[in-house]
Amino acid sequence: MEDKFNIGTISKTLGIPKSTIRYWESEGLISLDRNYNNEYREFSVSSIFEILDILFYRKLNIPIKELKEINFKSTEDIEQILINNKKIINEQIKNLKKTKNLIDERLEQTKTFYYLKENPYEIIDEINNIGTVIEFKMSNREILNKYSSAPGHFVYYIDRKKNIYKYGFITDNVTEKDHVLWKNEKGKYKYARFILKQDYYSLNTDVFKHVEELSKRGYQVGKLIARYLLTDYDNGKYDYYEAFIEIWDI
């Protein structure tokens, strides 16, 4: 006589919720017998193998809808299902790698934030993480789309002599319609590096505090280019930038 098992035993043995097993049964994925003495569902050895097959195919990312027809598919049909699922998974892996890169980038920005809080007004000979900056315009849909996946390319540009206070975006592809705000001219200036703080709502910054401090240290200052790092709450909501300001001795 073939061994029979109840749903509780199967659930506990395979680690599958009873509700899931009942759902698979309702979808016609499992063939069960009923004990007519007590009306309980009974699982045969064949039923258990059906469940094991479901678990296997679910690990291959085959949806329930396709599993309902899997027993009626030819080898060629199943092969094509697997090929299609592999394409989907490869795309998911690609997107996950992009997500991981964004996480890594944000973690590096956080490290920079902490470093500059401990080491303000570091003097450097060149800027390595900003190339060409174009003006950030709300009408530029391409830039807006890029911002959503690369906010670390967003910059704040100040030229106090010309009374220019504008936002920009770092890019390697400048088109004819783009207005270049700033271009990295390596070796031309020295820079003081520090954290620029900007009120999230009023957009006011503490740039004059830094200008004053650098003046006390014996420097004149020129243009400022600041790359977005992160947003934080410190008795108010603020954006923080990794700022570079041109300097020379007084």
mmCIF file of C-alpha atoms in Angstrom:
data_model
loop_
_atom_site.group_PDB
_atom_site.id
_atom_site.type_symbol
_atom_site.label_atom_id
_atom_site.label_comp_id
_atom_site.label_asym_id
_atom_site.label_seq_id
_atom_site.Cartn_x
_atom_site.Cartn_y
_atom_site.Cartn_z
ATOM 1 C CA MET A 1 0.000 0.000 0.000
ATOM 2 C CA GLU A 2 1.373 3.439 -0.985
ATOM 3 C CA ASP A 3 2.365 5.751 1.841
ATOM 4 C CA LYS A 4 0.100 8.757 2.408
ATOM 5 C CA PHE A 5 0.976 12.043 4.110
ATOM 6 C CA ASN A 6 -1.125 14.901 5.424
ATOM 7 C CA ILE A 7 -0.577 18.583 4.615
ATOM 8 C CA GLY A 8 0.873 19.341 8.050
ATOM 9 C CA THR A 9 3.599 16.733 7.640
ATOM 10 C CA ILE A 10 4.466 17.947 4.125
ATOM 11 C CA SER A 11 4.508 21.584 5.250
ATOM 12 C CA LYS A 12 6.845 20.852 8.144
ATOM 13 C CA THR A 13 9.124 18.485 6.203
ATOM 14 C CA LEU A 14 9.594 20.773 3.189
ATOM 15 C CA GLY A 15 9.357 24.100 5.030
ATOM 16 C CA ILE A 16 6.467 25.333 2.892
ATOM 17 C CA PRO A 17 3.479 27.173 4.386
ATOM 18 C CA LYS A 18 0.218 25.250 4.243
ATOM 19 C CA SER A 19 -1.392 28.211 2.493
ATOM 20 C CA THR A 20 1.164 27.938 -0.346
ATOM 21 C CA ILE A 21 0.503 24.231 -0.772
ATOM 22 C CA ARG A 22 -3.248 24.886 -0.841
ATOM 23 C CA TYR A 23 -2.727 27.617 -3.441
ATOM 24 C CA TRP A 24 -0.683 25.301 -5.650
ATOM 25 C CA GLU A 25 -3.417 22.707 -5.343
ATOM 26 C CA SER A 26 -6.106 25.244 -6.284
ATOM 27 C CA GLU A 27 -4.058 26.155 -9.369
ATOM 28 C CA GLY A 28 -3.975 22.517 -10.423
ATOM 29 C CA LEU A 29 -0.248 22.040 -9.880
ATOM 30 C CA ILE A 30 -0.616 19.225 -7.365
ATOM 31 C CA SER A 31 -2.762 16.103 -7.670
ATOM 32 C CA LEU A 32 -4.137 15.042 -4.283
ATOM 33 C CA ASP A 33 -6.295 12.264 -2.999
ATOM 34 C CA ARG A 34 -8.959 12.668 -0.344
ATOM 35 C CA ASN A 35 -9.438 10.316 2.552
ATOM 36 C CA TYR A 36 -13.156 9.641 2.364
ATOM 37 C CA ASN A 37 -13.218 8.640 6.021
ATOM 38 C CA ASN A 38 -12.278 12.140 7.217
ATOM 39 C CA GLU A 39 -12.265 14.261 4.003
ATOM 40 C CA TYR A 40 -8.625 15.280 4.616
ATOM 41 C CA ARG A 41 -6.245 15.845 1.740
ATOM 42 C CA GLU A 42 -3.686 13.095 1.385
ATOM 43 C CA PHE A 43 -0.336 13.389 -0.365
ATOM 44 C CA SER A 44 1.097 10.441 -2.211
ATOM 45 C CA VAL A 45 4.737 9.988 -3.142
ATOM 46 C CA SER A 46 3.806 11.331 -6.609
ATOM 47 C CA SER A 47 2.297 14.443 -4.999
ATOM 48 C CA ILE A 48 5.511 15.072 -3.088
ATOM 49 C CA PHE A 49 7.552 14.856 -6.268
ATOM 50 C CA GLU A 50 5.149 17.295 -7.901
ATOM 51 C CA ILE A 51 5.850 19.738 -5.071
ATOM 52 C CA LEU A 52 9.605 19.190 -5.408
ATOM 53 C CA ASP A 53 9.332 19.883 -9.148
ATOM 54 C CA ILE A 54 7.428 23.110 -8.414
ATOM 55 C CA LEU A 55 10.161 24.206 -6.000
ATOM 56 C CA PHE A 56 12.795 23.449 -8.625
ATOM 57 C CA TYR A 57 11.068 25.372 -11.416
ATOM 58 C CA ARG A 58 10.320 28.323 -9.121
ATOM 59 C CA LYS A 59 14.063 28.505 -8.443
ATOM 60 C CA LEU A 60 14.457 28.817 -12.211
ATOM 61 C CA ASN A 61 12.161 31.861 -12.010
ATOM 62 C CA ILE A 62 9.349 30.199 -13.946
ATOM 63 C CA PRO A 63 6.037 31.823 -12.972
ATOM 64 C CA ILE A 64 3.058 29.835 -11.686
ATOM 65 C CA LYS A 65 1.108 30.593 -14.862
ATOM 66 C CA GLU A 66 3.684 28.754 -16.978
ATOM 67 C CA LEU A 67 4.077 25.977 -14.413
ATOM 68 C CA LYS A 68 0.398 25.117 -14.907
ATOM 69 C CA GLU A 69 1.238 24.127 -18.479
ATOM 70 C CA ILE A 70 4.749 22.769 -17.963
ATOM 71 C CA ASN A 71 3.654 19.112 -18.011
ATOM 72 C CA PHE A 72 2.146 19.646 -21.447
ATOM 73 C CA LYS A 73 5.239 21.324 -22.919
ATOM 74 C CA SER A 74 7.757 19.683 -25.225
ATOM 75 C CA THR A 75 11.465 19.695 -24.496
ATOM 76 C CA GLU A 76 11.885 22.459 -27.085
ATOM 77 C CA ASP A 77 9.182 24.552 -25.406
ATOM 78 C CA ILE A 78 10.794 24.179 -21.982
ATOM 79 C CA GLU A 79 14.181 25.037 -23.449
ATOM 80 C CA GLN A 80 12.749 28.284 -24.864
ATOM 81 C CA ILE A 81 11.156 29.134 -21.512
ATOM 82 C CA LEU A 82 14.528 28.680 -19.834
ATOM 83 C CA ILE A 83 16.294 30.786 -22.470
ATOM 84 C CA ASN A 84 13.758 33.600 -22.010
ATOM 85 C CA ASN A 85 14.086 33.448 -18.227
ATOM 86 C CA LYS A 86 17.853 33.566 -18.529
ATOM 87 C CA LYS A 87 17.558 36.802 -20.536
ATOM 88 C CA ILE A 88 15.299 38.266 -17.854
ATOM 89 C CA ILE A 89 17.698 37.253 -15.071
ATOM 90 C CA ASN A 90 20.709 38.658 -16.947
ATOM 91 C CA GLU A 91 18.867 41.984 -17.225
ATOM 92 C CA GLN A 92 18.054 41.851 -13.512
ATOM 93 C CA ILE A 93 21.713 41.162 -12.728
ATOM 94 C CA LYS A 94 22.709 44.118 -14.902
ATOM 95 C CA ASN A 95 20.287 46.381 -13.032
ATOM 96 C CA LEU A 96 21.438 45.056 -9.663
ATOM 97 C CA LYS A 97 25.044 45.844 -10.583
ATOM 98 C CA LYS A 98 23.985 49.392 -11.427
ATOM 99 C CA THR A 99 22.223 49.620 -8.073
ATOM 100 C CA LYS A 100 25.317 48.309 -6.294
ATOM 101 C CA ASN A 101 27.473 50.904 -8.058
ATOM 102 C CA LEU A 102 25.088 53.661 -6.931
ATOM 103 C CA ILE A 103 25.283 52.372 -3.354
ATOM 104 C CA ASP A 104 29.094 52.241 -3.517
ATOM 105 C CA GLU A 105 29.176 55.783 -4.905
ATOM 106 C CA ARG A 106 26.927 57.098 -2.143
ATOM 107 C CA LEU A 107 29.055 55.347 0.506
ATOM 108 C CA GLU A 108 32.156 57.009 -0.945
ATOM 109 C CA GLN A 109 30.378 60.372 -0.817
ATOM 110 C CA THR A 110 29.565 59.718 2.832
ATOM 111 C CA LYS A 111 33.228 58.934 3.543
ATOM 112 C CA THR A 112 34.222 62.192 1.829
ATOM 113 C CA PHE A 113 31.701 64.067 3.962
ATOM 114 C CA TYR A 114 33.154 62.693 7.208
ATOM 115 C CA TYR A 115 36.729 63.264 6.021
ATOM 116 C CA LEU A 116 36.167 66.924 5.129
ATOM 117 C CA LYS A 117 34.365 67.570 8.401
ATOM 118 C CA GLU A 118 37.541 66.447 10.160
ATOM 119 C CA ASN A 119 39.931 68.037 7.644
ATOM 120 C CA PRO A 120 38.496 71.378 6.430
ATOM 121 C CA TYR A 121 40.394 73.632 4.019
ATOM 122 C CA GLU A 122 42.670 70.964 2.636
ATOM 123 C CA ILE A 123 44.884 72.577 -0.048
ATOM 124 C CA ILE A 124 45.112 70.610 -3.293
ATOM 125 C CA ASP A 125 46.773 71.219 -6.664
ATOM 126 C CA GLU A 126 43.988 69.900 -8.879
ATOM 127 C CA ILE A 127 40.437 68.546 -8.918
ATOM 128 C CA ASN A 128 40.223 64.941 -10.056
ATOM 129 C CA ASN A 129 36.528 64.156 -9.798
ATOM 130 C CA ILE A 130 35.027 66.998 -11.864
ATOM 131 C CA GLY A 131 35.632 67.489 -15.579
ATOM 132 C CA THR A 132 33.262 69.656 -17.580
ATOM 133 C CA VAL A 133 30.168 71.212 -15.998
ATOM 134 C CA ILE A 134 27.171 72.361 -18.019
ATOM 135 C CA GLU A 135 24.325 74.509 -16.723
ATOM 136 C CA PHE A 136 21.541 72.536 -15.072
ATOM 137 C CA LYS A 137 18.244 73.491 -16.693
ATOM 138 C CA MET A 138 14.835 72.156 -15.696
ATOM 139 C CA SER A 139 13.875 72.171 -19.368
ATOM 140 C CA ASN A 140 16.657 69.682 -20.187
ATOM 141 C CA ARG A 141 14.916 66.323 -19.867
ATOM 142 C CA GLU A 142 18.126 64.379 -20.518
ATOM 143 C CA ILE A 143 19.896 65.976 -17.554
ATOM 144 C CA LEU A 144 16.870 65.450 -15.317
ATOM 145 C CA ASN A 145 16.869 61.746 -16.173
ATOM 146 C CA LYS A 146 20.597 61.485 -15.531
ATOM 147 C CA TYR A 147 20.230 63.236 -12.190
ATOM 148 C CA SER A 148 17.865 60.532 -10.919
ATOM 149 C CA SER A 149 20.608 57.921 -11.306
ATOM 150 C CA ALA A 150 23.644 60.139 -10.648
ATOM 151 C CA PRO A 151 22.865 62.929 -8.144
ATOM 152 C CA GLY A 152 26.570 63.023 -7.313
ATOM 153 C CA HIS A 153 27.105 64.742 -10.680
ATOM 154 C CA PHE A 154 25.033 67.716 -9.570
ATOM 155 C CA VAL A 155 27.132 70.798 -8.749
ATOM 156 C CA TYR A 156 26.783 74.324 -7.453
ATOM 157 C CA TYR A 157 28.885 76.966 -9.219
ATOM 158 C CA ILE A 158 29.735 80.410 -7.874
ATOM 159 C CA ASP A 159 31.630 83.222 -9.579
ATOM 160 C CA ARG A 160 31.256 86.098 -7.116
ATOM 161 C CA LYS A 161 33.008 88.642 -9.334
ATOM 162 C CA LYS A 162 30.441 88.126 -12.088
ATOM 163 C CA ASN A 163 27.615 87.563 -9.604
ATOM 164 C CA ILE A 164 26.942 84.092 -10.998
ATOM 165 C CA TYR A 165 25.274 81.538 -8.730
ATOM 166 C CA LYS A 166 24.121 78.569 -10.792
ATOM 167 C CA TYR A 167 23.564 74.839 -10.671
ATOM 168 C CA GLY A 168 25.332 72.564 -13.070
ATOM 169 C CA PHE A 169 25.833 68.955 -14.019
ATOM 170 C CA ILE A 170 29.042 67.057 -14.706
ATOM 171 C CA THR A 171 29.110 65.520 -18.178
ATOM 172 C CA ASP A 172 31.476 64.010 -20.727
ATOM 173 C CA ASN A 173 29.127 64.768 -23.613
ATOM 174 C CA VAL A 174 28.642 68.454 -24.328
ATOM 175 C CA THR A 175 26.177 69.297 -27.094
ATOM 176 C CA GLU A 176 25.650 72.524 -28.998
ATOM 177 C CA LYS A 177 22.618 73.418 -26.882
ATOM 178 C CA ASP A 178 24.566 73.057 -23.607
ATOM 179 C CA HIS A 179 26.018 76.062 -21.831
ATOM 180 C CA VAL A 180 29.380 75.201 -20.277
ATOM 181 C CA LEU A 181 29.643 76.728 -16.798
ATOM 182 C CA TRP A 182 33.049 75.441 -15.834
ATOM 183 C CA LYS A 183 35.829 73.361 -17.310
ATOM 184 C CA ASN A 184 38.629 71.769 -15.358
ATOM 185 C CA GLU A 185 41.963 73.382 -16.228
ATOM 186 C CA LYS A 186 44.359 71.184 -14.321
ATOM 187 C CA GLY A 187 47.464 72.852 -12.999
ATOM 188 C CA LYS A 188 46.158 76.404 -13.393
ATOM 189 C CA TYR A 189 44.965 76.957 -9.815
ATOM 190 C CA LYS A 190 45.322 75.681 -6.308
ATOM 191 C CA TYR A 191 42.128 74.919 -4.431
ATOM 192 C CA ALA A 192 40.886 74.826 -0.884
ATOM 193 C CA ARG A 193 38.608 71.849 -0.306
ATOM 194 C CA PHE A 194 35.816 71.915 2.278
ATOM 195 C CA ILE A 195 32.157 71.146 2.999
ATOM 196 C CA LEU A 196 29.631 73.648 1.637
ATOM 197 C CA LYS A 197 26.314 73.649 3.496
ATOM 198 C CA GLN A 198 23.091 74.736 1.798
ATOM 199 C CA ASP A 199 19.646 75.093 3.327
ATOM 200 C CA TYR A 200 17.376 72.645 1.499
ATOM 201 C CA TYR A 201 14.467 75.089 1.248
ATOM 202 C CA SER A 202 15.849 78.626 1.225
ATOM 203 C CA LEU A 203 18.936 77.555 -0.807
ATOM 204 C CA ASN A 204 21.146 79.874 1.284
ATOM 205 C CA THR A 205 24.721 78.641 1.758
ATOM 206 C CA ASP A 206 27.525 79.254 4.224
ATOM 207 C CA VAL A 207 29.988 80.192 1.460
ATOM 208 C CA PHE A 208 30.835 83.590 2.988
ATOM 209 C CA LYS A 209 31.897 81.915 6.219
ATOM 210 C CA HIS A 210 34.465 79.925 4.272
ATOM 211 C CA VAL A 211 35.653 82.934 2.282
ATOM 212 C CA GLU A 212 36.212 84.783 5.547
ATOM 213 C CA GLU A 213 38.086 81.864 7.081
ATOM 214 C CA LEU A 214 40.355 81.486 4.056
ATOM 215 C CA SER A 215 41.061 85.221 4.127
ATOM 216 C CA LYS A 216 42.202 84.851 7.740
ATOM 217 C CA ARG A 217 44.530 82.113 6.577
ATOM 218 C CA GLY A 218 46.094 84.438 4.014
ATOM 219 C CA TYR A 219 44.298 83.473 0.823
ATOM 220 C CA GLN A 220 42.366 85.330 -1.825
ATOM 221 C CA VAL A 221 39.622 83.287 -3.465
ATOM 222 C CA GLY A 222 38.102 82.964 -6.911
ATOM 223 C CA LYS A 223 35.474 80.730 -8.462
ATOM 224 C CA LEU A 224 33.874 77.912 -6.502
ATOM 225 C CA ILE A 225 32.711 74.567 -7.823
ATOM 226 C CA ALA A 226 30.901 72.246 -5.406
ATOM 227 C CA ARG A 227 29.835 68.660 -6.041
ATOM 228 C CA TYR A 228 26.772 67.292 -4.251
ATOM 229 C CA LEU A 229 27.509 64.726 -1.532
ATOM 230 C CA LEU A 230 24.395 64.094 0.545
ATOM 231 C CA THR A 231 21.373 65.527 2.320
ATOM 232 C CA ASP A 232 21.200 65.443 6.114
ATOM 233 C CA TYR A 233 19.030 66.717 8.932
ATOM 234 C CA ASP A 234 20.828 68.902 11.482
ATOM 235 C CA ASN A 235 18.219 71.092 13.176
ATOM 236 C CA GLY A 236 16.887 71.510 9.679
ATOM 237 C CA LYS A 237 17.280 69.898 6.271
ATOM 238 C CA TYR A 238 20.534 70.683 4.450
ATOM 239 C CA ASP A 239 22.393 69.674 1.313
ATOM 240 C CA TYR A 240 26.131 69.193 1.635
ATOM 241 C CA TYR A 241 28.664 69.615 -1.164
ATOM 242 C CA GLU A 242 32.321 68.816 -1.622
ATOM 243 C CA ALA A 243 33.478 72.338 -2.464
ATOM 244 C CA PHE A 244 36.608 73.488 -4.282
ATOM 245 C CA ILE A 245 37.472 77.187 -4.361
ATOM 246 C CA GLU A 246 40.335 78.769 -6.293
ATOM 247 C CA ILE A 247 42.954 80.302 -3.991
ATOM 248 C CA TRP A 248 46.146 82.290 -4.155
ATOM 249 C CA ASP A 249 48.239 84.064 -1.553
ATOM 250 C CA ILE A 250 47.280 87.607 -0.557
#
